[in-house]
CSV table of C-alpha atoms and ligand atoms in Angstrom, one decimal:
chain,number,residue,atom,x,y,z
D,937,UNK,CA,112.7,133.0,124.5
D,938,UNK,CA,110.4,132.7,121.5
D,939,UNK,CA,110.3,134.4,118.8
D,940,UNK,CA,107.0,135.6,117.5
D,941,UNK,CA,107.2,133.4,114.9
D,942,UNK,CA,107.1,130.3,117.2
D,943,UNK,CA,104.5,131.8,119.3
D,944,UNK,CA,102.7,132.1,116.4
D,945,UNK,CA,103.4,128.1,115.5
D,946,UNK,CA,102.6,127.2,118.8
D,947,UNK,CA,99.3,128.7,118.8
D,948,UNK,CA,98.2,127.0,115.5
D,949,UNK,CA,99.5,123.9,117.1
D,950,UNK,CA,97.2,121.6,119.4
D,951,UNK,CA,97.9,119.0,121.4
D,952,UNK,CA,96.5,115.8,121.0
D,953,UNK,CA,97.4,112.3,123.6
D,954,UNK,CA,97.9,108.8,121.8
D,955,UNK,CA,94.7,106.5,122.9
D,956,UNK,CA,96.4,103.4,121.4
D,957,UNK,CA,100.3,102.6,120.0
D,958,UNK,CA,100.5,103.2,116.4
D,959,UNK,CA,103.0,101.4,114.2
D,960,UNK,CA,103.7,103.9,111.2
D,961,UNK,CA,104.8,102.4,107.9
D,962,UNK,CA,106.5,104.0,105.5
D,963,UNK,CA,108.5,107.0,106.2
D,964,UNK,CA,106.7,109.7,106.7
D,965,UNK,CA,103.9,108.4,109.0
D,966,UNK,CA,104.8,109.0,112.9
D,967,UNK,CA,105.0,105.8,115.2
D,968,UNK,CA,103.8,105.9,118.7
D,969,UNK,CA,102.6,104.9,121.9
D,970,UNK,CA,99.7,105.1,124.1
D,971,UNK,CA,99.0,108.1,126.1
D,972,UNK,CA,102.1,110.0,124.2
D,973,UNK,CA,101.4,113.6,124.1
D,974,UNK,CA,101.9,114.7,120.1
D,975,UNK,CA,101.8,118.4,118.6
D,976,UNK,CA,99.4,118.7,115.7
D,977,UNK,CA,100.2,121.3,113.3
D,978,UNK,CA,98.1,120.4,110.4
D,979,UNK,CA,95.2,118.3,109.4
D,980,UNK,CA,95.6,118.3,106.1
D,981,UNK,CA,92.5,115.4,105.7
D,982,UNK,CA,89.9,114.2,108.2
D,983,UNK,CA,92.0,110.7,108.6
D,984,UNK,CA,95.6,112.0,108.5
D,985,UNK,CA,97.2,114.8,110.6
D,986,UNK,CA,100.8,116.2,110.2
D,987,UNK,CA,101.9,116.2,114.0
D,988,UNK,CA,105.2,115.9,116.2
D,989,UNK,CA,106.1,113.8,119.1
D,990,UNK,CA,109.7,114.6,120.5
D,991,UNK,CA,111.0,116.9,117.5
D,992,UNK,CA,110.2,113.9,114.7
D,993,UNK,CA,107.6,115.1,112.4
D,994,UNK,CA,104.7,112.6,110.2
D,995,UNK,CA,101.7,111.6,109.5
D,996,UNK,CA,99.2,110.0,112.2
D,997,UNK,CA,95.5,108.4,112.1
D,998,UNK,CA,93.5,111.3,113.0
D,999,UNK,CA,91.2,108.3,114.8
D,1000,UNK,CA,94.2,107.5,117.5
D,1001,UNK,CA,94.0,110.9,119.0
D,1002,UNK,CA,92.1,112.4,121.6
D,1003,UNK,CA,92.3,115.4,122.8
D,1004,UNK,CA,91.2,115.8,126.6
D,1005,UNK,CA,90.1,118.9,127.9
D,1006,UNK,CA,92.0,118.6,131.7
D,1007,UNK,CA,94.9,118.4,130.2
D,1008,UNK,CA,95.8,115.2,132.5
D,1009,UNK,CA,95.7,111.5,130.4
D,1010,UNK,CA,92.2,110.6,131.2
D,1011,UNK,CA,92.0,106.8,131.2
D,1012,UNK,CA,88.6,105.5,129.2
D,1013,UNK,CA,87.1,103.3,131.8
D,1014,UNK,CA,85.5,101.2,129.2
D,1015,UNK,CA,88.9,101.4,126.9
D,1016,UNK,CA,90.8,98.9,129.6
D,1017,UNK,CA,91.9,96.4,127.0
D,1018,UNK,CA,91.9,97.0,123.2
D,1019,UNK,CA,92.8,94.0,122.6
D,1020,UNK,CA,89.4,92.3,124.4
D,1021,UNK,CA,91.9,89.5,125.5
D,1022,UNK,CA,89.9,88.4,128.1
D,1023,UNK,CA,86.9,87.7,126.1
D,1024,UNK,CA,89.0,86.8,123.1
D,1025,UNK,CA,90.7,84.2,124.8
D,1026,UNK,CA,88.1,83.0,127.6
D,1027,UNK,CA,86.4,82.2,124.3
D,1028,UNK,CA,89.1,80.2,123.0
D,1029,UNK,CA,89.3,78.3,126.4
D,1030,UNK,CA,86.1,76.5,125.6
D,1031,UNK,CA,85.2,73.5,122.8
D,1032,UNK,CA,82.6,75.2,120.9
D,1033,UNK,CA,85.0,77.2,118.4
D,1034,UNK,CA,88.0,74.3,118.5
D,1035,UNK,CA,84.8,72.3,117.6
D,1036,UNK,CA,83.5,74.8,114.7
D,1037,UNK,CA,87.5,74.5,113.4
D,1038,UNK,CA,87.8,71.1,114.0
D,1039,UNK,CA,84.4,70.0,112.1
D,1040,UNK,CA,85.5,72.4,109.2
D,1041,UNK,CA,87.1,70.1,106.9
D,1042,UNK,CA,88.1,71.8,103.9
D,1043,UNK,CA,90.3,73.8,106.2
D,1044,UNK,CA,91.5,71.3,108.9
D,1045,UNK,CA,92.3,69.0,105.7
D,1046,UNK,CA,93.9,71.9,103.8
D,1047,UNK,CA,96.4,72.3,106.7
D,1048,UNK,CA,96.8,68.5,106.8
D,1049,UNK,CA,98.0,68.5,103.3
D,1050,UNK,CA,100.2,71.0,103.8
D,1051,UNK,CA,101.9,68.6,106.4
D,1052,UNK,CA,101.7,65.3,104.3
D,1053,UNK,CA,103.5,67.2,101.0
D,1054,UNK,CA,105.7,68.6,102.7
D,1055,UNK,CA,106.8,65.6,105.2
D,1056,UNK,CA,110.3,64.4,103.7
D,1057,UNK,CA,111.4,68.2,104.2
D,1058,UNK,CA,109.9,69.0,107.6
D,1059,UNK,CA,112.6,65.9,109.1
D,1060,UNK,CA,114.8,68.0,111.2
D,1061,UNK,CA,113.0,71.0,111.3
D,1062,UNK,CA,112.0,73.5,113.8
D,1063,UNK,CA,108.4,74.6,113.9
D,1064,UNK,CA,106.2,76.8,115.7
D,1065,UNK,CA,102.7,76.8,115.6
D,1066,UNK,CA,101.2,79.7,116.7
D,1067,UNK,CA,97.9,79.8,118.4
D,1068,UNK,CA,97.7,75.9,118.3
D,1069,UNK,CA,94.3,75.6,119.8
D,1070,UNK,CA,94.0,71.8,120.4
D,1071,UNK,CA,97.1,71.1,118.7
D,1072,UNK,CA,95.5,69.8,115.5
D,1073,UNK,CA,98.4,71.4,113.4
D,1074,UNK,CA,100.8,70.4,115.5
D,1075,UNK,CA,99.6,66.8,115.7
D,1076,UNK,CA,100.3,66.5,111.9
D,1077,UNK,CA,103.8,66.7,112.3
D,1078,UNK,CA,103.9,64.8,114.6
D,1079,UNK,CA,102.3,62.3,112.9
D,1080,UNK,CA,102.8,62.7,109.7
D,1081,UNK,CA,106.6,64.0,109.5
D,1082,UNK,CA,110.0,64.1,111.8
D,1083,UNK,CA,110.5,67.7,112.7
D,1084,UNK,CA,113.2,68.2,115.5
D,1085,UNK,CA,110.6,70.2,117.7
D,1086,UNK,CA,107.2,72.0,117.0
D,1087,UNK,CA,106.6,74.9,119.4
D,1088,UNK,CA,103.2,74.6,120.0
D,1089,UNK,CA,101.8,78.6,121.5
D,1090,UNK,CA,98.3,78.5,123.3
D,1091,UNK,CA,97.4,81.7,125.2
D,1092,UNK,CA,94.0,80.4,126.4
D,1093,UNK,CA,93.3,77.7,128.8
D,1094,UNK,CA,92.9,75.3,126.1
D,1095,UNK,CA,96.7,75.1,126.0
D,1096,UNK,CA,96.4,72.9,129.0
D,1097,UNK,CA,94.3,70.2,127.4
D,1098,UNK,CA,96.7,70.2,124.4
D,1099,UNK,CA,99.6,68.9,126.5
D,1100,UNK,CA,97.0,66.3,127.5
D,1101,UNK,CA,96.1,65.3,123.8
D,1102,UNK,CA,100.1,65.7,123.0
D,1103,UNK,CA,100.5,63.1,125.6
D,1104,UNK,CA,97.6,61.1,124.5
D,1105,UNK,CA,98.6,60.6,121.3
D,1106,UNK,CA,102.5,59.9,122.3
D,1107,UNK,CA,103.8,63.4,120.2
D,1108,UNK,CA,105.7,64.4,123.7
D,1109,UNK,CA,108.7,63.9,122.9
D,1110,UNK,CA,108.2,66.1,119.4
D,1111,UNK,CA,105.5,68.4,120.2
D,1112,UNK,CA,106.2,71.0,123.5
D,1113,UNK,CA,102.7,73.5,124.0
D,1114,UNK,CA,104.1,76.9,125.7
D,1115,UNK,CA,101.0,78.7,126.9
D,1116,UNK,CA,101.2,82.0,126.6
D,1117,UNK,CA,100.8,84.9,123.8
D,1118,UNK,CA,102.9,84.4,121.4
D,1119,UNK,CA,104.4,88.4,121.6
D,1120,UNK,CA,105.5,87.3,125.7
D,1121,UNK,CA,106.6,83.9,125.4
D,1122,UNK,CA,110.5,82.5,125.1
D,1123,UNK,CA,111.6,79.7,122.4
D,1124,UNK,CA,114.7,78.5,123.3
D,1125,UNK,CA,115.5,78.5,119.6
D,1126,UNK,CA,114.8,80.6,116.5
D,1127,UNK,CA,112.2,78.3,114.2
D,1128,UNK,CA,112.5,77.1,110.2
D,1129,UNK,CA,108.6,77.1,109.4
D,1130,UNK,CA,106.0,79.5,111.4
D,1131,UNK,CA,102.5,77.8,110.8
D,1132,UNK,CA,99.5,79.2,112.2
D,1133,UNK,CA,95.5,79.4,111.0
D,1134,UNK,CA,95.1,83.1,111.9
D,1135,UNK,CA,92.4,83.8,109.4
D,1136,UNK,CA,89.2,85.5,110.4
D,1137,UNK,CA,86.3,87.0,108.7
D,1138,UNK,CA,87.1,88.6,105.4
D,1139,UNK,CA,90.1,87.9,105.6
D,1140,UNK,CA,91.4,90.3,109.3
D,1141,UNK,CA,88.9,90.5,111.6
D,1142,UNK,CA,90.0,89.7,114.8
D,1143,UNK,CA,93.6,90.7,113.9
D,1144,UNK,CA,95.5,87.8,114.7
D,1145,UNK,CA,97.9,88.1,111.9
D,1146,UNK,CA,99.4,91.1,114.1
D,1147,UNK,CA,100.8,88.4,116.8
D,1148,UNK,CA,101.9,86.1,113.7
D,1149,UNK,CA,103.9,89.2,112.2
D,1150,UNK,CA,105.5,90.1,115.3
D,1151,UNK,CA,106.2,86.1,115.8
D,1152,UNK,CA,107.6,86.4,112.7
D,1153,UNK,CA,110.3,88.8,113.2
D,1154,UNK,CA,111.3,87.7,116.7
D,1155,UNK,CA,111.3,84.0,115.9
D,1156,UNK,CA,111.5,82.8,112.4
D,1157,UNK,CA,114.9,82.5,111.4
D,1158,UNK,CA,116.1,84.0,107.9
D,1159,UNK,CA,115.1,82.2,105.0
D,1160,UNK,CA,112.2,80.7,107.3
D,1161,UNK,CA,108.6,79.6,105.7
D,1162,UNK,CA,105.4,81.1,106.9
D,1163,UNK,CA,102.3,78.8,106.1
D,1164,UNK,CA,100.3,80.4,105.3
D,1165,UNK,CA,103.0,82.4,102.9
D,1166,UNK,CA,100.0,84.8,101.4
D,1167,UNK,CA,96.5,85.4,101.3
D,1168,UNK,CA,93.9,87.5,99.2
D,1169,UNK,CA,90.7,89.0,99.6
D,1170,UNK,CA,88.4,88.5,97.1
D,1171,UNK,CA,85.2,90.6,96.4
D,1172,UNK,CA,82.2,90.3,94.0
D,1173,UNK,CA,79.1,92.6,93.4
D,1174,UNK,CA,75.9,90.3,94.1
D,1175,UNK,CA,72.3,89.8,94.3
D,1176,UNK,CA,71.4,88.7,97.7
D,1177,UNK,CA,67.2,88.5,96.7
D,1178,UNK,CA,66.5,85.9,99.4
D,1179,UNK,CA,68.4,87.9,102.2
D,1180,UNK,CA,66.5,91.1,100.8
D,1181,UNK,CA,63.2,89.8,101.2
D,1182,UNK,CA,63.6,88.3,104.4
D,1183,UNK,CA,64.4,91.2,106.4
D,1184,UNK,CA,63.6,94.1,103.9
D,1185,UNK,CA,60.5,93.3,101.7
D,1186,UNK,CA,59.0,91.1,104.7
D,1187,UNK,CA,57.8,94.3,105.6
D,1188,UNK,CA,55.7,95.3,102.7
D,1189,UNK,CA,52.4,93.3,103.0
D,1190,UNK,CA,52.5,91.0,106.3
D,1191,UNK,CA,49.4,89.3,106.6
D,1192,UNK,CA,47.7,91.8,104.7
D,1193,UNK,CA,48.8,94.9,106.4
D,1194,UNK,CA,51.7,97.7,105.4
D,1195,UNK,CA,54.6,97.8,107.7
D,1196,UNK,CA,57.0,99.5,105.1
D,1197,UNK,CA,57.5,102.5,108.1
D,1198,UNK,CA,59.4,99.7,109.8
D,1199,UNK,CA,61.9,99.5,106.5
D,1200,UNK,CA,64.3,101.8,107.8
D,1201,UNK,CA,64.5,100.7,110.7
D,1202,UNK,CA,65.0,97.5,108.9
D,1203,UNK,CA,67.4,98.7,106.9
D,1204,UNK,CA,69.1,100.3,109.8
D,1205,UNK,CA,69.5,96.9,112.3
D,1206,UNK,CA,70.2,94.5,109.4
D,1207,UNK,CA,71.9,96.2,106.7
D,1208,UNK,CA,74.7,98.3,108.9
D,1209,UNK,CA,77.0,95.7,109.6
D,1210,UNK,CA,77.8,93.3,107.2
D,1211,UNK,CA,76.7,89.2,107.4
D,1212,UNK,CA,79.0,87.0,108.3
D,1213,UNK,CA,78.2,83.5,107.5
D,1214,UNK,CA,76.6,84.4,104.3
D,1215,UNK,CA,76.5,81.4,101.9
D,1216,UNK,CA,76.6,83.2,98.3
D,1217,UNK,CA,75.3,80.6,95.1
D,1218,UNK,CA,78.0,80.9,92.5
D,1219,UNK,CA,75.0,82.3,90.7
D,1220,UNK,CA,74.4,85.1,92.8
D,1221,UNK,CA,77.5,86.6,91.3
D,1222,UNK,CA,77.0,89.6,88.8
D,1223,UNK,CA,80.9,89.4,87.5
D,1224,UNK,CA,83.8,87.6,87.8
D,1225,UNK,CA,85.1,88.0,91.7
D,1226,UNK,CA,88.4,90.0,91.5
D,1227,UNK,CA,91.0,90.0,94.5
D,1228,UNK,CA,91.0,93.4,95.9
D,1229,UNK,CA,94.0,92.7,98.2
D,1230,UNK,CA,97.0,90.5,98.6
D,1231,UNK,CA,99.2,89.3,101.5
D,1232,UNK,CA,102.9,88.5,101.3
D,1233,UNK,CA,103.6,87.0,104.8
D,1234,UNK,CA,107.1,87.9,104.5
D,1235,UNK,CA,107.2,91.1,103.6
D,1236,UNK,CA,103.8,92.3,105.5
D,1237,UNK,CA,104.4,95.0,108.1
D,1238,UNK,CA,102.2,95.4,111.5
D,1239,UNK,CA,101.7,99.3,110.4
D,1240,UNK,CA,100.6,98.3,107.1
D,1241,UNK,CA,97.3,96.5,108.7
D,1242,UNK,CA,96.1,100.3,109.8
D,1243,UNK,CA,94.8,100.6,106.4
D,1244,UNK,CA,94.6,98.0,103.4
D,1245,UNK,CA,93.0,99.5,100.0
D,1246,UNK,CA,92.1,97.9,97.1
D,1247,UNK,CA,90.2,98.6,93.6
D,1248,UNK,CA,88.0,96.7,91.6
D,1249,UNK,CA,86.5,97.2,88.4
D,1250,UNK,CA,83.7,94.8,87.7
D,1251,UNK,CA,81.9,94.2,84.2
D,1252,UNK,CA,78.0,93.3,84.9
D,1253,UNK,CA,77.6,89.8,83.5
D,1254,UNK,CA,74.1,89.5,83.7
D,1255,UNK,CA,71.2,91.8,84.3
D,1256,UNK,CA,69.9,91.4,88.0
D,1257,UNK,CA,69.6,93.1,90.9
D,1258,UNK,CA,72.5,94.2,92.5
D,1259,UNK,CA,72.1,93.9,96.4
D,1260,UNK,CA,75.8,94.1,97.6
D,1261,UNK,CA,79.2,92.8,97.6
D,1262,UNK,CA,80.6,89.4,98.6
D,1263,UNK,CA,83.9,89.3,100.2
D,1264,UNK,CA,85.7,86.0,100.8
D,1265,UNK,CA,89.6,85.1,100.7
D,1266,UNK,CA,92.1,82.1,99.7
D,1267,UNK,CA,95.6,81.7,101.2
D,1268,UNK,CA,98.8,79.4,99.7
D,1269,UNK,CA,100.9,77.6,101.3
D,1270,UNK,CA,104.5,77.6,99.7
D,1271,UNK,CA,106.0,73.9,99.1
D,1272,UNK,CA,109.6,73.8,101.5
D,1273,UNK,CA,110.9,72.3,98.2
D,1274,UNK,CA,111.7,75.0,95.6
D,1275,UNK,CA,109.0,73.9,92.5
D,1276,UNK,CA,107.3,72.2,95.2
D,1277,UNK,CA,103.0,72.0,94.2
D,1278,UNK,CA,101.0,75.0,97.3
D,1279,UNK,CA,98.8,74.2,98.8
D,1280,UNK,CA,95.2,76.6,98.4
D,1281,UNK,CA,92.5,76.9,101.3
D,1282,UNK,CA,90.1,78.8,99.1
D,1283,UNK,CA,87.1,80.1,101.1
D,1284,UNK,CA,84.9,81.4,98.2
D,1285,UNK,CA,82.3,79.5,96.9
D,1286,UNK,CA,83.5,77.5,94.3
D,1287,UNK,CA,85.5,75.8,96.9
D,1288,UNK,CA,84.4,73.0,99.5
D,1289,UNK,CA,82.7,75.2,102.5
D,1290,UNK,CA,84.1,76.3,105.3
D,1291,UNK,CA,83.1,77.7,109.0
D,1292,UNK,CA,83.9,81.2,107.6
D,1293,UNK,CA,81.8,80.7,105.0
D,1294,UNK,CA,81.3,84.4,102.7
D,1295,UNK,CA,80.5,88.2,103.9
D,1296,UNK,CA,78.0,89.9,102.6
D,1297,UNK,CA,77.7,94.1,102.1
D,1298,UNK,CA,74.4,94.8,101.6
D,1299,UNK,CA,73.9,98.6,99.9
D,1300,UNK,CA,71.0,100.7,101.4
D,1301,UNK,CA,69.3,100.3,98.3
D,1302,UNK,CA,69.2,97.7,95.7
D,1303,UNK,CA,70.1,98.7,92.0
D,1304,UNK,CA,68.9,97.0,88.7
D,1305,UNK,CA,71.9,96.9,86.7
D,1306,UNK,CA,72.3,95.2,83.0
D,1307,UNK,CA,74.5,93.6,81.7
D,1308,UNK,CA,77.7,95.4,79.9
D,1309,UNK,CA,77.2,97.8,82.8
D,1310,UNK,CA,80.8,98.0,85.0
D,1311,UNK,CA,81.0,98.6,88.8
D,1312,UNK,CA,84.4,100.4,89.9
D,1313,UNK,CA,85.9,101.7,92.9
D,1314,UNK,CA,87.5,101.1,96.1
D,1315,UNK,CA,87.3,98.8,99.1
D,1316,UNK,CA,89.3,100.6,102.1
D,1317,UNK,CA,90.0,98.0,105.1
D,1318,UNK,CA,91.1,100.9,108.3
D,1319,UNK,CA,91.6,99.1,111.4
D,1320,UNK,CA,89.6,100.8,114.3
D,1321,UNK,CA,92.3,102.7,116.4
D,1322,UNK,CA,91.0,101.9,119.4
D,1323,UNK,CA,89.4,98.5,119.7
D,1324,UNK,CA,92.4,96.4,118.4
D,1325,UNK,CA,90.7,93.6,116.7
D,1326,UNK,CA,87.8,95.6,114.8
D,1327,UNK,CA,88.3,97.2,111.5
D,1328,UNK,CA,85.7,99.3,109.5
D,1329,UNK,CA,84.9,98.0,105.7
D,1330,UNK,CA,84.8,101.0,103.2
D,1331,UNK,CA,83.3,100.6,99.8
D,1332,UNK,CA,82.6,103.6,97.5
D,1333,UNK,CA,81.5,102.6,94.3
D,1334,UNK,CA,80.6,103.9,90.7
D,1335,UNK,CA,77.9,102.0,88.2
D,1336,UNK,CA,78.4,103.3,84.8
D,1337,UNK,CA,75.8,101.7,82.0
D,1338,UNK,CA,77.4,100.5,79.0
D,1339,UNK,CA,75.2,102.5,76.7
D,1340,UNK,CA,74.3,105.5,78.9
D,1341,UNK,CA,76.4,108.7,78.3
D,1342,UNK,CA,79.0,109.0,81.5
D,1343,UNK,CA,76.6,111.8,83.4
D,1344,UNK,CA,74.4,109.0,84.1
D,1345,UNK,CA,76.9,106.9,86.4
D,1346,UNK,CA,75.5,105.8,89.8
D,1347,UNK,CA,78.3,106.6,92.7
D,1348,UNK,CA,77.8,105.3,95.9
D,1349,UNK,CA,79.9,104.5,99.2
D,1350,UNK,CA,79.1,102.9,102.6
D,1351,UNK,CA,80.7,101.9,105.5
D,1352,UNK,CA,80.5,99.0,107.2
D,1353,UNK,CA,82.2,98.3,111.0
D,1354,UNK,CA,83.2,94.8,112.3
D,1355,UNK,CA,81.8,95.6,114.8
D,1356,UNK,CA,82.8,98.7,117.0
Y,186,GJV,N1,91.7,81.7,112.8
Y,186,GJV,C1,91.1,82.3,113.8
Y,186,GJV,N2,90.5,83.5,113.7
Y,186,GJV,N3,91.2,81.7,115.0
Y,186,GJV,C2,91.7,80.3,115.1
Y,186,GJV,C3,93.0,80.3,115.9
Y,186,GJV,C4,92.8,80.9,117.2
Y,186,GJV,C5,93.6,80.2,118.3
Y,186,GJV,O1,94.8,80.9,118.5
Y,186,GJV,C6,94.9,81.4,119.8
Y,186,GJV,N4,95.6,82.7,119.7
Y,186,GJV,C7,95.2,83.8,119.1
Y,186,GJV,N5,96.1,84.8,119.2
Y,186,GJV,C8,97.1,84.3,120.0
Y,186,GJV,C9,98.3,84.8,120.5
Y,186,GJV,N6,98.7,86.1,120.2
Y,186,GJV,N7,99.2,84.0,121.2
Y,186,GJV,C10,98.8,82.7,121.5
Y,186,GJV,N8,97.6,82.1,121.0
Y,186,GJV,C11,96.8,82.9,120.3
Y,186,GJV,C12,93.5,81.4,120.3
Y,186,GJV,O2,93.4,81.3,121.7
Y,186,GJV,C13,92.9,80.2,119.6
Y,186,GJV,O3,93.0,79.0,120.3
């Protein structure tokens, strides 16, 4: 029987069902799985409830629940795979990104000298290479080293080719290609050194790193080496005049005429999302880029990807127009030999280019900034609870002149999804 107090509780609880499994970190945020049904009793902030599932109380993403009005788990028709895997991989099973990676030397090269520096202490070692693609990585040790066995993991029908180039290139006896995703498939053998090139645009789009994590705790024996062993995103406020003009001022006097009522729709179509493939000029940046958020492959926890912040605090170098932000990242690859020289793929551009190339945040409206003048604030990466490899890019951000008296400070924030 309950008392009235609990009827009371009850009614100011809801229910709410789990569209997608979340992995909580920390303690007091509440792990769970799809279609779970969870108790809310508070929502304390428009991203994070206080709920229950099965008597254990924490926080949840707000964005994970859904609260269906026939009571029964109504499957999304169009949510049948988070994860896009068919797409995702179909893509995979063709040349033309292997070829896009492949032609990208600084970071096919980068990975090669991770191999060649590290060659007198890969003899005897077990490695997995995780999401092998052709098997370029894998071919390096073969080639350029004596590990005991590289586990090469290929979910898409790629993997079937690779045993063909393995073969090719005489690495069969060294180099075995499992095809599979690397969360279902079976290594006879825990693994010394878990390589993989999981990186996508800034930094975690496509959310790869997930399967390496979870490879990492299932397979990587203690005291094991993940290459990459940590990564940072960088950021940088920019001007971006040429990018501004060609799909924003365009529109002010074509041939002669006024189509400025088109701006924001311009603004709208072009500006939303952010650009991937942007090529920034080392001169295009207004400070000195800062990194905004930093990896550590061994300690990084699948719960912690729901939401990566950062701050930045930028001092204006130069007076310009400030368009946007530039986001790029490096990773290192720790030597096997304790003092041993890492290896940097640094994807910013100061470095050699590379397929990723920069990504580019362009604000609604441009600001004239001076220099002394400091941009602070936050970046806020929240992975989108639903469609697995998306994320949405947050940036809120506060111009303060170096003269001006503190009431004139410029805020500003925007949000920017990738791409659901
Ligand atoms: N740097 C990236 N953004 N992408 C480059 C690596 C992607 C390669 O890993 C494969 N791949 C991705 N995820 C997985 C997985 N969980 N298991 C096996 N192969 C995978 C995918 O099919 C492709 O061949």
């Amino acid at each position: 029987m309950q008392t009235e107090k609990e009827d009371e509780d009850d009614a100011s609880c809801e229910e709410y069902v789990a569209r997608s499994d979340f992995t909580g970190s920390g303690t007091d945020q509440l792990s769970f799985s799809r279609g779970d049904r969870l108790l809310v009793h508070a929502k304390p902030s428009s991203e994070w409830w206080w709920a229950e599932l099965q008597g254990v109380i924490g926080y949840v993403p707000a964005g994970y629940l859904s609260q269906d009005a026939a009571g029964e788990e109504e499957e999304d028709p169009s949510i049948e795979d988070p994860w896009q895997d068919e797409e995702y991989f179909g893509n995979y099973g063709t040349l033309r990104l292997h070829l896009e990676m492949l032609s990208d030397k600084s970071r096919t090269e980068a990975y090669r000298q991770v191999i060649l520096r590290n060659s007198a202490s890969l003899s005897s070692k077990r490695v997995m290479d995780l999401g092998c693609g052709t098997g370029i990585i894998s071919l390096f040790c073969a080639q350029l080293a004596r590990p005991s066995m590289v586990y090469a993991v290929e979910a898409s029908s790629m993997a079937e080719y690779t045993r063909q180039l393995v073969k090719q290139n005489g690495c069969d006896e060294v180099v075995t290609v499992l095809q599979g995703r690397a969360e279902e498939i079976e290594l006879p053998e825990q693994v010394d050194v878990l390589v993989s090139e999981w990186m996508g645009n800034c930094l975690l789009f496509e959310f790869m790193v997930e399967s390496v994590l979870l490879a990492r705790d299932r397979w990587l024996r203690d005291g094991g080496t993940m290459w990459p062993s940590s990564a940072a995103l960088t950021l940088v406020p920019c001007q971006a005049d040429s990018y501004y003009a060609e799909k924003m001022a365009f529109w002010e006097r074509p041939y002669g005429l006024d189509f400025t009522p088109l701006q924001p729709l311009a603004q709208q179509e072009f500006f939303t999302k952010p650009k991937f493939s942007h090529i920034i000029d080392p001169c295009d940046c207004l400070a000195a880029p800062c990194d905004v958020i930093s990896l550590d492959m061994y300690t990084l926890q699948v719960g912690d990807l729901e939401q990566m912040k950062g701050q930045f605090h930028f001092c204006v170098e130069k007076s310009a127009v400030f368009h946007g932000f530039t986001a790029w990242f490096t990773v290192c690859f720790k030597s096997l030999e304790a003092g041993g020289a890492t290896v940097e793929l640094n994807t910013g551009p100061n470095s050699g280019p590379t397929h990723w190339k920069q990504t580019l945040f362009m604000l609604d409206r441009p600001v004239s900034v001076c220099a002394g003048d400091s941009i602070s604030g936050t970046i806020v990466l929240q992975r989108n609870p639903v469609w697995r490899r998306h994320m949405t890019v947050t940036l809120h951000w506060t111009i303060k002149g170096s003269t001006d008296n503190p009431d004139n400070a410029q805020a500003g924030t925007k949000s920017f999804p990738m791409w659901r």
